[in-house]
Short mmCIF file of C-alpha atoms in Angstrom, two decimals:
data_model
loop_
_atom_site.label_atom_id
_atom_site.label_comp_id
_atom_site.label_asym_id
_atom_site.label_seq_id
_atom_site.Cartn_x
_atom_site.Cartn_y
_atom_site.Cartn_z
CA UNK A 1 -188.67 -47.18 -73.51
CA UNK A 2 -186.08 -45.03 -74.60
CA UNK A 3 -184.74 -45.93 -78.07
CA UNK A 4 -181.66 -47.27 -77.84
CA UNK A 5 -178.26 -45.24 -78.52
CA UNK A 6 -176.20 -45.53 -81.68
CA UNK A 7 -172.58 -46.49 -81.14
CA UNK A 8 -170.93 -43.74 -80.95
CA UNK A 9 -167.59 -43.34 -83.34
CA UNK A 10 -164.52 -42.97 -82.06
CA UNK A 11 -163.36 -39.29 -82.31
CA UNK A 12 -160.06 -39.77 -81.41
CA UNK A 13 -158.10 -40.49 -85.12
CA UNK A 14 -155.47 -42.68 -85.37
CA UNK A 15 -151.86 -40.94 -85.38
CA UNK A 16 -149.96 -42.07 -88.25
CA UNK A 17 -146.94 -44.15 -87.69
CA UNK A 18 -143.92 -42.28 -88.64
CA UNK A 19 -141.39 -44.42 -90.70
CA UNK A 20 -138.33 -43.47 -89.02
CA UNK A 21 -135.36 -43.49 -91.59
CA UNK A 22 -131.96 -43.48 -90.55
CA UNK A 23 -129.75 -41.38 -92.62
CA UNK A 24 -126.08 -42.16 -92.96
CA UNK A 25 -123.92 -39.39 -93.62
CA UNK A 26 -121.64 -40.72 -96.62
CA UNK A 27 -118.03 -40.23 -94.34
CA UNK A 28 -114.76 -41.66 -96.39
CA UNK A 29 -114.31 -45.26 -95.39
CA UNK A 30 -111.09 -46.06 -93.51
CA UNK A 31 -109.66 -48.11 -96.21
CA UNK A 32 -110.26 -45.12 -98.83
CA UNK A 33 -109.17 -42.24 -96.88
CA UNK A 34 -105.16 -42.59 -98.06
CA UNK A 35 -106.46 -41.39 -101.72
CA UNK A 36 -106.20 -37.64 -100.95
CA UNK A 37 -102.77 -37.91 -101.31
CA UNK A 38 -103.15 -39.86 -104.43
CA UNK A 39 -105.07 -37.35 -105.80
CA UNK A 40 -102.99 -34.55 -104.14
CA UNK A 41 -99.69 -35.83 -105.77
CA UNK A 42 -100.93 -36.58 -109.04
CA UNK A 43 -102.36 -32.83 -109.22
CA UNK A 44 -99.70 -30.65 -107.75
CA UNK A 45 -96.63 -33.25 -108.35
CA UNK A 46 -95.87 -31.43 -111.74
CA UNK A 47 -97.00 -27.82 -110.69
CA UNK A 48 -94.56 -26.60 -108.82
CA UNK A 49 -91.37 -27.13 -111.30
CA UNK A 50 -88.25 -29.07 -110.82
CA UNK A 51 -88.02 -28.12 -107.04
CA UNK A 52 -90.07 -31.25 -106.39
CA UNK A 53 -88.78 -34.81 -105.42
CA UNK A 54 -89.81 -37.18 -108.28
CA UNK A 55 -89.69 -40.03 -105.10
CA UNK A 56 -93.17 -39.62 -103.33
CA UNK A 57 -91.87 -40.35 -100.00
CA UNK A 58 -89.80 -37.11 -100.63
CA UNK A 59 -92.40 -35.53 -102.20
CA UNK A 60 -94.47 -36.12 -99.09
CA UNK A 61 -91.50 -34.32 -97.36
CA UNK A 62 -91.58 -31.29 -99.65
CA UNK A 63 -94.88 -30.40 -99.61
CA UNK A 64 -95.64 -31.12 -95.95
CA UNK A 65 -92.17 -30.90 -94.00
CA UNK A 66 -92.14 -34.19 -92.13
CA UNK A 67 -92.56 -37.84 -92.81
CA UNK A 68 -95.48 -40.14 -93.15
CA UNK A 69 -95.05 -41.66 -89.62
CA UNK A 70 -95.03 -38.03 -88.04
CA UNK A 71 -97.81 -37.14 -90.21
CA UNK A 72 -99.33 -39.90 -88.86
CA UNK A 73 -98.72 -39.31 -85.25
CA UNK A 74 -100.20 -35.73 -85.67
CA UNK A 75 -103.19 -37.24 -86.88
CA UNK A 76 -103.57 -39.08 -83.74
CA UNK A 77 -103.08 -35.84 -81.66
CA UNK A 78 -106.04 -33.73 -83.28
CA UNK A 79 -107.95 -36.67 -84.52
CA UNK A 80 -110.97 -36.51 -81.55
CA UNK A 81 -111.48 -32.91 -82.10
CA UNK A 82 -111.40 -32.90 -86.08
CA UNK A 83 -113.56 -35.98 -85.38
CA UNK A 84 -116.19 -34.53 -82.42
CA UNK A 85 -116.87 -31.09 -83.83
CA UNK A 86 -117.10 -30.87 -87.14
CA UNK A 87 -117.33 -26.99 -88.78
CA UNK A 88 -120.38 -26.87 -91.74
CA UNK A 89 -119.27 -27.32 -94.74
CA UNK A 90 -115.99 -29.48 -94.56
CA UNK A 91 -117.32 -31.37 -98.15
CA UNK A 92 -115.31 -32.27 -100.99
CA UNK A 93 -116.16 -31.80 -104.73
CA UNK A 94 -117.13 -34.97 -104.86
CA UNK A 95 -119.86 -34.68 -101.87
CA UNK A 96 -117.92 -36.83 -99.06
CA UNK A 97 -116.12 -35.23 -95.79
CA UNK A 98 -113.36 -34.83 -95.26
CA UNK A 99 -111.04 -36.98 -93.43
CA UNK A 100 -108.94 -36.40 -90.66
CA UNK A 101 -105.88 -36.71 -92.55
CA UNK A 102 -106.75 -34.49 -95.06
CA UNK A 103 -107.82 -31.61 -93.23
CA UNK A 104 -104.46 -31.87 -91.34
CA UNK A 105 -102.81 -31.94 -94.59
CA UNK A 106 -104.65 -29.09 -95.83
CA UNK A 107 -103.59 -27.31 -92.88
CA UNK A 108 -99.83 -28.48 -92.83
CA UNK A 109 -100.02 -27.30 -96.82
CA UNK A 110 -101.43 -23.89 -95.45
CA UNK A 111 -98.49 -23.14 -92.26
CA UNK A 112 -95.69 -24.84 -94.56
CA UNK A 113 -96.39 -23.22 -97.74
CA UNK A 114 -97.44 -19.68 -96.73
CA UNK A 115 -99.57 -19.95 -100.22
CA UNK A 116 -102.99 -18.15 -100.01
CA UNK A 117 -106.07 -20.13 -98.34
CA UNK A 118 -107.45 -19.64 -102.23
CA UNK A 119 -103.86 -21.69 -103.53
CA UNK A 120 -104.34 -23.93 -100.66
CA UNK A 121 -107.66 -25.01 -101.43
CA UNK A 122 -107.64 -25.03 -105.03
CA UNK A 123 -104.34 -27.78 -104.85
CA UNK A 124 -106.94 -30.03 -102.55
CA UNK A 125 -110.06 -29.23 -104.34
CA UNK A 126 -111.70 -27.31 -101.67
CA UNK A 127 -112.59 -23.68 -101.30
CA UNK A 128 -111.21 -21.07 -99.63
CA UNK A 129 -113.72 -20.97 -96.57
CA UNK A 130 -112.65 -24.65 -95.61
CA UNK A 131 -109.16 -23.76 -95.86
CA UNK A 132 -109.72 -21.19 -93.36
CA UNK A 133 -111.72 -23.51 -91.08
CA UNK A 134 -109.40 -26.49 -91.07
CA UNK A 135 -106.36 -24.28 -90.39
CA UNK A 136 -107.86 -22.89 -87.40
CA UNK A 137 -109.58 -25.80 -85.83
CA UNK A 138 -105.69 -28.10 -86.46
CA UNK A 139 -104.22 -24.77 -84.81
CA UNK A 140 -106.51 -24.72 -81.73
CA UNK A 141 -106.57 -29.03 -81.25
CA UNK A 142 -102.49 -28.87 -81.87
CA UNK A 143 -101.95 -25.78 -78.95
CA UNK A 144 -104.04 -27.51 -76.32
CA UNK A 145 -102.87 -31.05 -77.06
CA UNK A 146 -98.95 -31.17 -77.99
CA UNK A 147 -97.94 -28.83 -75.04
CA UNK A 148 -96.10 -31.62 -73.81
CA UNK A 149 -93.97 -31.18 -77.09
CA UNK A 150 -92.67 -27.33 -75.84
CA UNK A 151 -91.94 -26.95 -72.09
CA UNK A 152 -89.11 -26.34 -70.07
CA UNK A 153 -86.91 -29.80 -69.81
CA UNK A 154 -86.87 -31.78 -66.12
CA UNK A 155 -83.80 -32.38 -64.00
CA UNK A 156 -82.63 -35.23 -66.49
CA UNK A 157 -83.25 -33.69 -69.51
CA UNK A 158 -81.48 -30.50 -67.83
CA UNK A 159 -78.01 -32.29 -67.08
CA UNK A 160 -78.28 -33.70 -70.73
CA UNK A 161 -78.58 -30.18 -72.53
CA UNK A 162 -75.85 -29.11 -70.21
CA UNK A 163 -73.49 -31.58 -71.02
CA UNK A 164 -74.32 -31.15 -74.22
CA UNK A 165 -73.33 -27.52 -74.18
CA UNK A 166 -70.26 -28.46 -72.65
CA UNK A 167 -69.33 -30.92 -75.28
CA UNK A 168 -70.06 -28.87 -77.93
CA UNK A 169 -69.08 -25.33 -77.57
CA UNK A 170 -67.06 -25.77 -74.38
CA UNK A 171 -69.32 -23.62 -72.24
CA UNK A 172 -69.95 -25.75 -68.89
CA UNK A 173 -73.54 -25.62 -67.21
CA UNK A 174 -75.12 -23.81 -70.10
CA UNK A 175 -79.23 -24.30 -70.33
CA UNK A 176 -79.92 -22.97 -73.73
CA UNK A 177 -79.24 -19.80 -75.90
CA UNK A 178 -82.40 -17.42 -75.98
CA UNK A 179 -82.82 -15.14 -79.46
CA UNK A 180 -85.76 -13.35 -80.91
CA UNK A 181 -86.85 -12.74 -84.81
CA UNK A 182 -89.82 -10.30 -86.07
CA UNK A 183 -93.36 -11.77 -87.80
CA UNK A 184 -94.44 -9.55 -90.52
CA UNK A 185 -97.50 -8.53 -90.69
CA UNK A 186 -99.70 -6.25 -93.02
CA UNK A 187 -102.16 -4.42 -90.99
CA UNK A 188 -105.57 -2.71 -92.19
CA UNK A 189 -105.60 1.43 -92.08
CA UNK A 190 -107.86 1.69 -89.21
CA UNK A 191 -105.29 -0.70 -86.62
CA UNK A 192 -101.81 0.49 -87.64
CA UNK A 193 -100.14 2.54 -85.08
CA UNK A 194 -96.61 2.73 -83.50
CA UNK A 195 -96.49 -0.02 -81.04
CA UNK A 196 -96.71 -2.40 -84.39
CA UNK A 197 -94.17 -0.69 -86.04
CA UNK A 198 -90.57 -2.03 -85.43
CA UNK A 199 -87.09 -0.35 -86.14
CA UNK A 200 -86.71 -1.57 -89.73
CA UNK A 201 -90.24 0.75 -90.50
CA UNK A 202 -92.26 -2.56 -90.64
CA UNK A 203 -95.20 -3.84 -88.93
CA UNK A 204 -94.44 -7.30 -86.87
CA UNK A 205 -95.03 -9.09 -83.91
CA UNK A 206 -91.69 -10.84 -81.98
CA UNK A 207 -91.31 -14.12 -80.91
CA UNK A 208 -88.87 -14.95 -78.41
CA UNK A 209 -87.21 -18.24 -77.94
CA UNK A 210 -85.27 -20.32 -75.71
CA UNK A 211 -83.78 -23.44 -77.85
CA UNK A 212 -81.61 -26.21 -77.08
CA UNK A 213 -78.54 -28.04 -78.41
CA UNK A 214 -80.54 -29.35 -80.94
CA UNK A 215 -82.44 -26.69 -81.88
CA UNK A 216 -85.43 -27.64 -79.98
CA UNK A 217 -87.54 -24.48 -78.32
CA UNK A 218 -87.57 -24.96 -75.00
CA UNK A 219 -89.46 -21.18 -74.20
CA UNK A 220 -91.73 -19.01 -76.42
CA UNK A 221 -93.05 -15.85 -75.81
CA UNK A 222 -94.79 -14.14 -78.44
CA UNK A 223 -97.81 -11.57 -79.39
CA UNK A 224 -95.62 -8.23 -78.33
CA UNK A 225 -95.81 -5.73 -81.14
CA UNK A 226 -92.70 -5.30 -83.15
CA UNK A 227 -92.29 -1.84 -81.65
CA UNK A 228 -90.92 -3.19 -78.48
CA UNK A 229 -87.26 -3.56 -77.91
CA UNK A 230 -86.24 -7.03 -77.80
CA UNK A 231 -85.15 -6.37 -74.03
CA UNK A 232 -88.37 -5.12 -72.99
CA UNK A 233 -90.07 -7.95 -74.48
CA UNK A 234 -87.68 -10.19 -72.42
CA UNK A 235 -88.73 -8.36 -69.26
CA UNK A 236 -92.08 -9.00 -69.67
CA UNK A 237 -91.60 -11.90 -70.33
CA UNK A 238 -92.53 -15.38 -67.90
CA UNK A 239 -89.62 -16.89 -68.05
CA UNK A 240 -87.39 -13.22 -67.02
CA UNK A 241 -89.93 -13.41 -63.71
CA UNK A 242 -89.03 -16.85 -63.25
CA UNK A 243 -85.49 -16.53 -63.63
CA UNK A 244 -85.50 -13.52 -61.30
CA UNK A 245 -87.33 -15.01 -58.18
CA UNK A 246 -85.18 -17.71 -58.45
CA UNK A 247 -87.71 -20.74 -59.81
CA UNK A 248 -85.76 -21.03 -62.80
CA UNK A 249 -82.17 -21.20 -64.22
CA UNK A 250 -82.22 -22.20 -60.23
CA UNK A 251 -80.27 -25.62 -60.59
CA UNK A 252 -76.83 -26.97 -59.22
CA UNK A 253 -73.72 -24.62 -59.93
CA UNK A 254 -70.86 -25.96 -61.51
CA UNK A 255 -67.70 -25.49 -59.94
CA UNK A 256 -64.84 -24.58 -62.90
CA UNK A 257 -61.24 -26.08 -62.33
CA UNK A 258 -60.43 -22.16 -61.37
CA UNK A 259 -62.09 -22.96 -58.31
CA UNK A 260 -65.27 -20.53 -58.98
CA UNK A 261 -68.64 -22.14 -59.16
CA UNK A 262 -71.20 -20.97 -62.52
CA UNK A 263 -74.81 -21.38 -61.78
CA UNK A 264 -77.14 -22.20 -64.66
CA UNK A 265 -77.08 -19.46 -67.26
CA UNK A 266 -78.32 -18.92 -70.90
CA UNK A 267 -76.35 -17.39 -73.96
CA UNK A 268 -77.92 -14.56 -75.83
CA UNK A 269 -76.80 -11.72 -78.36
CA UNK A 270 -76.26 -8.04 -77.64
CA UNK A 271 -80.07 -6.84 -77.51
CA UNK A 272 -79.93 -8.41 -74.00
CA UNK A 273 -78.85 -7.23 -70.57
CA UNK A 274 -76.20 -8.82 -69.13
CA UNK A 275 -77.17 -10.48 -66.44
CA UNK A 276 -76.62 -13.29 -63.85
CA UNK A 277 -78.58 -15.89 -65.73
CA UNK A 278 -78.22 -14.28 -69.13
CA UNK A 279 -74.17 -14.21 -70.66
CA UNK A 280 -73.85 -12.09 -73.61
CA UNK A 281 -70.38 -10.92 -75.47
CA UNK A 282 -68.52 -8.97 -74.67
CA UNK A 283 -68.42 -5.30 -76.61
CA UNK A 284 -65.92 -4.28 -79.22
CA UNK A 285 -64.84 -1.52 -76.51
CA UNK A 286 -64.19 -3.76 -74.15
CA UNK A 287 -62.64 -7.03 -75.32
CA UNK A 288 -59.31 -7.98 -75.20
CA UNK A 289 -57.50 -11.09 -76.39
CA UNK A 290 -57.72 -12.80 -72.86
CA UNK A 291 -61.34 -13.01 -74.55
CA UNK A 292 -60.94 -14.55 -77.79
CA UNK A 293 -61.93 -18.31 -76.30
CA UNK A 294 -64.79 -16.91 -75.12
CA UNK A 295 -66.12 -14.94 -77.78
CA UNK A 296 -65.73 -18.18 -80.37
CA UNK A 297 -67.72 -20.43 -77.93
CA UNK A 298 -70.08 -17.29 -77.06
CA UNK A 299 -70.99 -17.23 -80.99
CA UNK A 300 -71.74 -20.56 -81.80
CA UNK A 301 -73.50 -21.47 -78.77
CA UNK A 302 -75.91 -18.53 -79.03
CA UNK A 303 -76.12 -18.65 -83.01
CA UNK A 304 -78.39 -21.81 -82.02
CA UNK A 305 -81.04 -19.40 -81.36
CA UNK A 306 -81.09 -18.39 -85.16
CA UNK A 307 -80.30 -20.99 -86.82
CA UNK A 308 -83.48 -22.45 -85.11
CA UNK A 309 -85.52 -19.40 -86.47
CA UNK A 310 -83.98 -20.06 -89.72
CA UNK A 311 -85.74 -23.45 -89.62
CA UNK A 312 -88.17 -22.41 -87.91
CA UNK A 313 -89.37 -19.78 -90.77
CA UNK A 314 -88.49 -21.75 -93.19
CA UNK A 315 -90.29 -25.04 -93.25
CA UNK A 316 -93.21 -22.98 -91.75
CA UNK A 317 -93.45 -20.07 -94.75
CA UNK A 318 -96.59 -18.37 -92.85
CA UNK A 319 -94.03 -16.93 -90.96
CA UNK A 320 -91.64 -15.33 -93.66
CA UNK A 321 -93.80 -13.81 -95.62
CA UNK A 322 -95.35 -10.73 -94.32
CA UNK A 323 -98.87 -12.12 -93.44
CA UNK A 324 -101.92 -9.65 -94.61
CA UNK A 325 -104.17 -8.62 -92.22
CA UNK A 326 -104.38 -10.91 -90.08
CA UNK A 327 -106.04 -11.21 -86.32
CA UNK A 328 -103.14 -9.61 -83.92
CA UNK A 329 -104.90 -12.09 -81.69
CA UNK A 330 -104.79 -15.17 -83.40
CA UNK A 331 -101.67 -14.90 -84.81
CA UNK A 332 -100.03 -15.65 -81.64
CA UNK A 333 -101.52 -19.38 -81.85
CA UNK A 334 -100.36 -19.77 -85.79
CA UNK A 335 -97.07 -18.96 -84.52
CA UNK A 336 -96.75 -21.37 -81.51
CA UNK A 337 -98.38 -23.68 -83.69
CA UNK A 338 -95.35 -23.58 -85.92
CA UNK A 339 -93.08 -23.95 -82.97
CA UNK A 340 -94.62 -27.22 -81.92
CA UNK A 341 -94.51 -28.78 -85.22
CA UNK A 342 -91.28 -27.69 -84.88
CA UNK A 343 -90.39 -29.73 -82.12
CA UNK A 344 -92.73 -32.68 -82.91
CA UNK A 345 -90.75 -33.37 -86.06
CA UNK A 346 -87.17 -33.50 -83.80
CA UNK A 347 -89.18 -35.11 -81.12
CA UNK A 348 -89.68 -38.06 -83.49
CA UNK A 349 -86.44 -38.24 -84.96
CA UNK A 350 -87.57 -36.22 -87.85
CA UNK A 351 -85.06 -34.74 -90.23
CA UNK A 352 -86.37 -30.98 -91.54
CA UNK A 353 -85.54 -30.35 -95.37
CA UNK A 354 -82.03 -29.00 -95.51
CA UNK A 355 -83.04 -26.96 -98.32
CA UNK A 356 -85.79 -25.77 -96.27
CA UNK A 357 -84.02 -23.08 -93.98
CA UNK A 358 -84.29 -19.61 -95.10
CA UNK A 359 -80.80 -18.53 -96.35
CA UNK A 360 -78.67 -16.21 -94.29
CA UNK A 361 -80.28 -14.44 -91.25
CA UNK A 362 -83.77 -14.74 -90.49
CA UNK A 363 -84.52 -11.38 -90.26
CA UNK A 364 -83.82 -10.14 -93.21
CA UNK A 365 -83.49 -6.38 -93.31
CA UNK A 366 -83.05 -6.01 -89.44
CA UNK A 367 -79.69 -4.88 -87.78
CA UNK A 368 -79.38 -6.18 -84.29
CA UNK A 369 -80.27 -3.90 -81.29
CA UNK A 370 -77.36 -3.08 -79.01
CA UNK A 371 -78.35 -3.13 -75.20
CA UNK A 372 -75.68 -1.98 -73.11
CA UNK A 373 -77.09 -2.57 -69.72
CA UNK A 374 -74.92 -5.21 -67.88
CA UNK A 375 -75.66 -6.06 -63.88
CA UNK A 376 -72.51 -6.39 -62.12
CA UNK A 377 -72.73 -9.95 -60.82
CA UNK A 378 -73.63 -10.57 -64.80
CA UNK A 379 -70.34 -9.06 -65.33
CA UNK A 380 -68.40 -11.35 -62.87
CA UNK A 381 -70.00 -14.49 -64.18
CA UNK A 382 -69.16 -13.60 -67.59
CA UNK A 383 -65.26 -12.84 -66.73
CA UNK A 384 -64.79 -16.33 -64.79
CA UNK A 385 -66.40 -17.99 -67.68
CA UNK A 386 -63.89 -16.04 -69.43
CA UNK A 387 -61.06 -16.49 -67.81
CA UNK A 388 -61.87 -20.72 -67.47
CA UNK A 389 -62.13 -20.34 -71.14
CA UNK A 390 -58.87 -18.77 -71.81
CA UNK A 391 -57.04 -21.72 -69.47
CA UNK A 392 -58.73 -24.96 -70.51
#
């Protein structure tokens, strides 16, 4: 008889259970996330001298260009992306995240103040790597989600900016005036060449814009190097293609109590062509006073265009001061950036700082270019505007 077998022990050990421990990332709570501001204001309040608002809601105003409620409303446009991907290292000093509101305020503070991302970060008690990431993550979520806050107006907003025009400056069927100002820029040894180097022996890049009757861009082009003639720029432009092949600037003529009919047509200074769709003034050379009507409703309409820079540079400081070293192919972005906060302040009844606005013209240092091309069906266009002018 075989002796019988001893049980054998079970080989296979027993994995241990793991104690699974969910781990909460400490973010702000809703009801806590307004004390950045509290914190903000008490800190920087008294900093920058008497310049500041002793009223917070102004002082809100001063340091950020807008309002609460379009603060607000920003918040909501960028909010899911600030929210979804979150860069490393977006911690306060007192180990929380950020909100949303405060990285948009840190990158509002960064555009409007034109301070160093050190400056920035040391008024919100963050360091200068944050700075850099919250600027350029509110840059990228603002471009792809407020484009509906810079295009080119529909058929009713179209007839409105006309008639606007019209009532205004006198100047029937009128779509906008188109300008263009210079970005400084300080560039590193190894990239400067010509092409960056514009006529006043600085390095830039232009912007080009179409605005409104109230100021509001309707058209930007932008990332040409300052060595470009404004002109050229235009021709390379979208908008001069669209204009040309007849998609744009393409609405109902106007016929004038002279009996002529004006198609649609924007106003622009002597660095542009003349041209069917583009009315500049006339030259010193060739002006008479059968002009004079024209040339005082020629001026103010296009002196739009930089009075919109103006504002433009100067609740958005990034822009006016020259800008050192920075990525010739991000700064296009920064710019429109500033363009649609632009708008997005008039588009909710905003009121920019009136202080704000850079004092006289907003390229300081730059004499306009003269371009003395003129087509000839620009020229007719631009003497029966005249001469409707000089009888109404």
């Amino acid at each position: 008889m075989a002796p019988a077998r001893k049980p054998k022990k079970d080989s296979k050990k027993k994995k241990k259970t793991k104690k699974v421990v969910n781990v909460v990332v400490p973010i702000e709570p809703r009801a806590v996330e307004s004390d950045w501001w509290d914190t903000f204001w008490h800190k920087n309040s008294s900093s920058h001298g008497a310049a500041i608002p002793s009223d917070e809601e102004e002082g809100f105003r001063y340091f950020f260009r807008m309002s609460k409620k379009t603060f607000q409303y920003i918040c909501s446009i960028v909010r899911e992306d600030l929210i979804s991907r979150p860069p490393s290292g977006l911690i306060n000093i007192e180990g929380r995240l950020l909100s949303v509101e405060k990285q948009v305020a840190i990158a509002l503070r960064r555009l409007a103040s034109g301070e160093s991302q050190v400056s920035v970060g040391a008024s919100f008690g963050v360091g200068q790597s944050t700075v850099s990431q919250v600027t350029w993550r509110f840059i990228e979520s603002l471009e792809e989600h407020a484009k509906h806050h810079l295009k080119w107006p529909d058929s009713d907003r179209t007839e409105e900016i006309k008639s606007s025009f019209q009532t205004l400056f006198g100047v029937p069927n009128c779509l906008g005036a188109i300008g263009a100002t210079h970005i400084a820029i300080s560039l590193p040894a190894v990239q400067i060449s010509d092409e960056w180097r514009d006529h006043a022996k600085n390095y830039s890049m232009l912007l080009q814009g179409i605005v409104d009757h109230e100021m509001r861009f309707l058209d930007v082009v932008t990332g040409w190097p300052g060595g470009m003639s404004v002109y050229r720029m235009l021709r390379c432009s979208g908008f001069y293609k669209l204009c040309e092949n007849g998609s744009r600037l393409s609405g109902k003529a106007q016929t004038l109590s002279t009996g002529v009919e004006i198609r649609e047509y924007v106003v622009g200074g002597a660095c542009y062509p003349l041209l069917p769709w583009l009315l500049t003034p006339y030259m010193e050379d060739d002006s008479a006073d059968s002009f004079s009507k024209f040339r005082y409703a020629h001026e103010a309409a296009t002196s739009l265009a930089s009075k919109a820079f103006r504002r433009l540079k100067g609740n958005w400081r990034i822009l006016s001061k020259v800008m050192w070293r920075p990525d010739t192919q991000k700064l296009p972005s920064i710019i429109v950036a500033c363009c649609l906060l632009h708008n997005i302040i008039l588009d909710c009844g905003d009121e920019l700082l009136a202080d704000a606005a850079l004092p006289g013209y907003h390229d300081p240092g730059y004499g306009e270019q003269i371009c003395k091309q003129a087509d000839a069906m620009g020229r007719t266009r631009r003497d029966n505007l005249a001469t409707y002018l000089q009888n109404s």
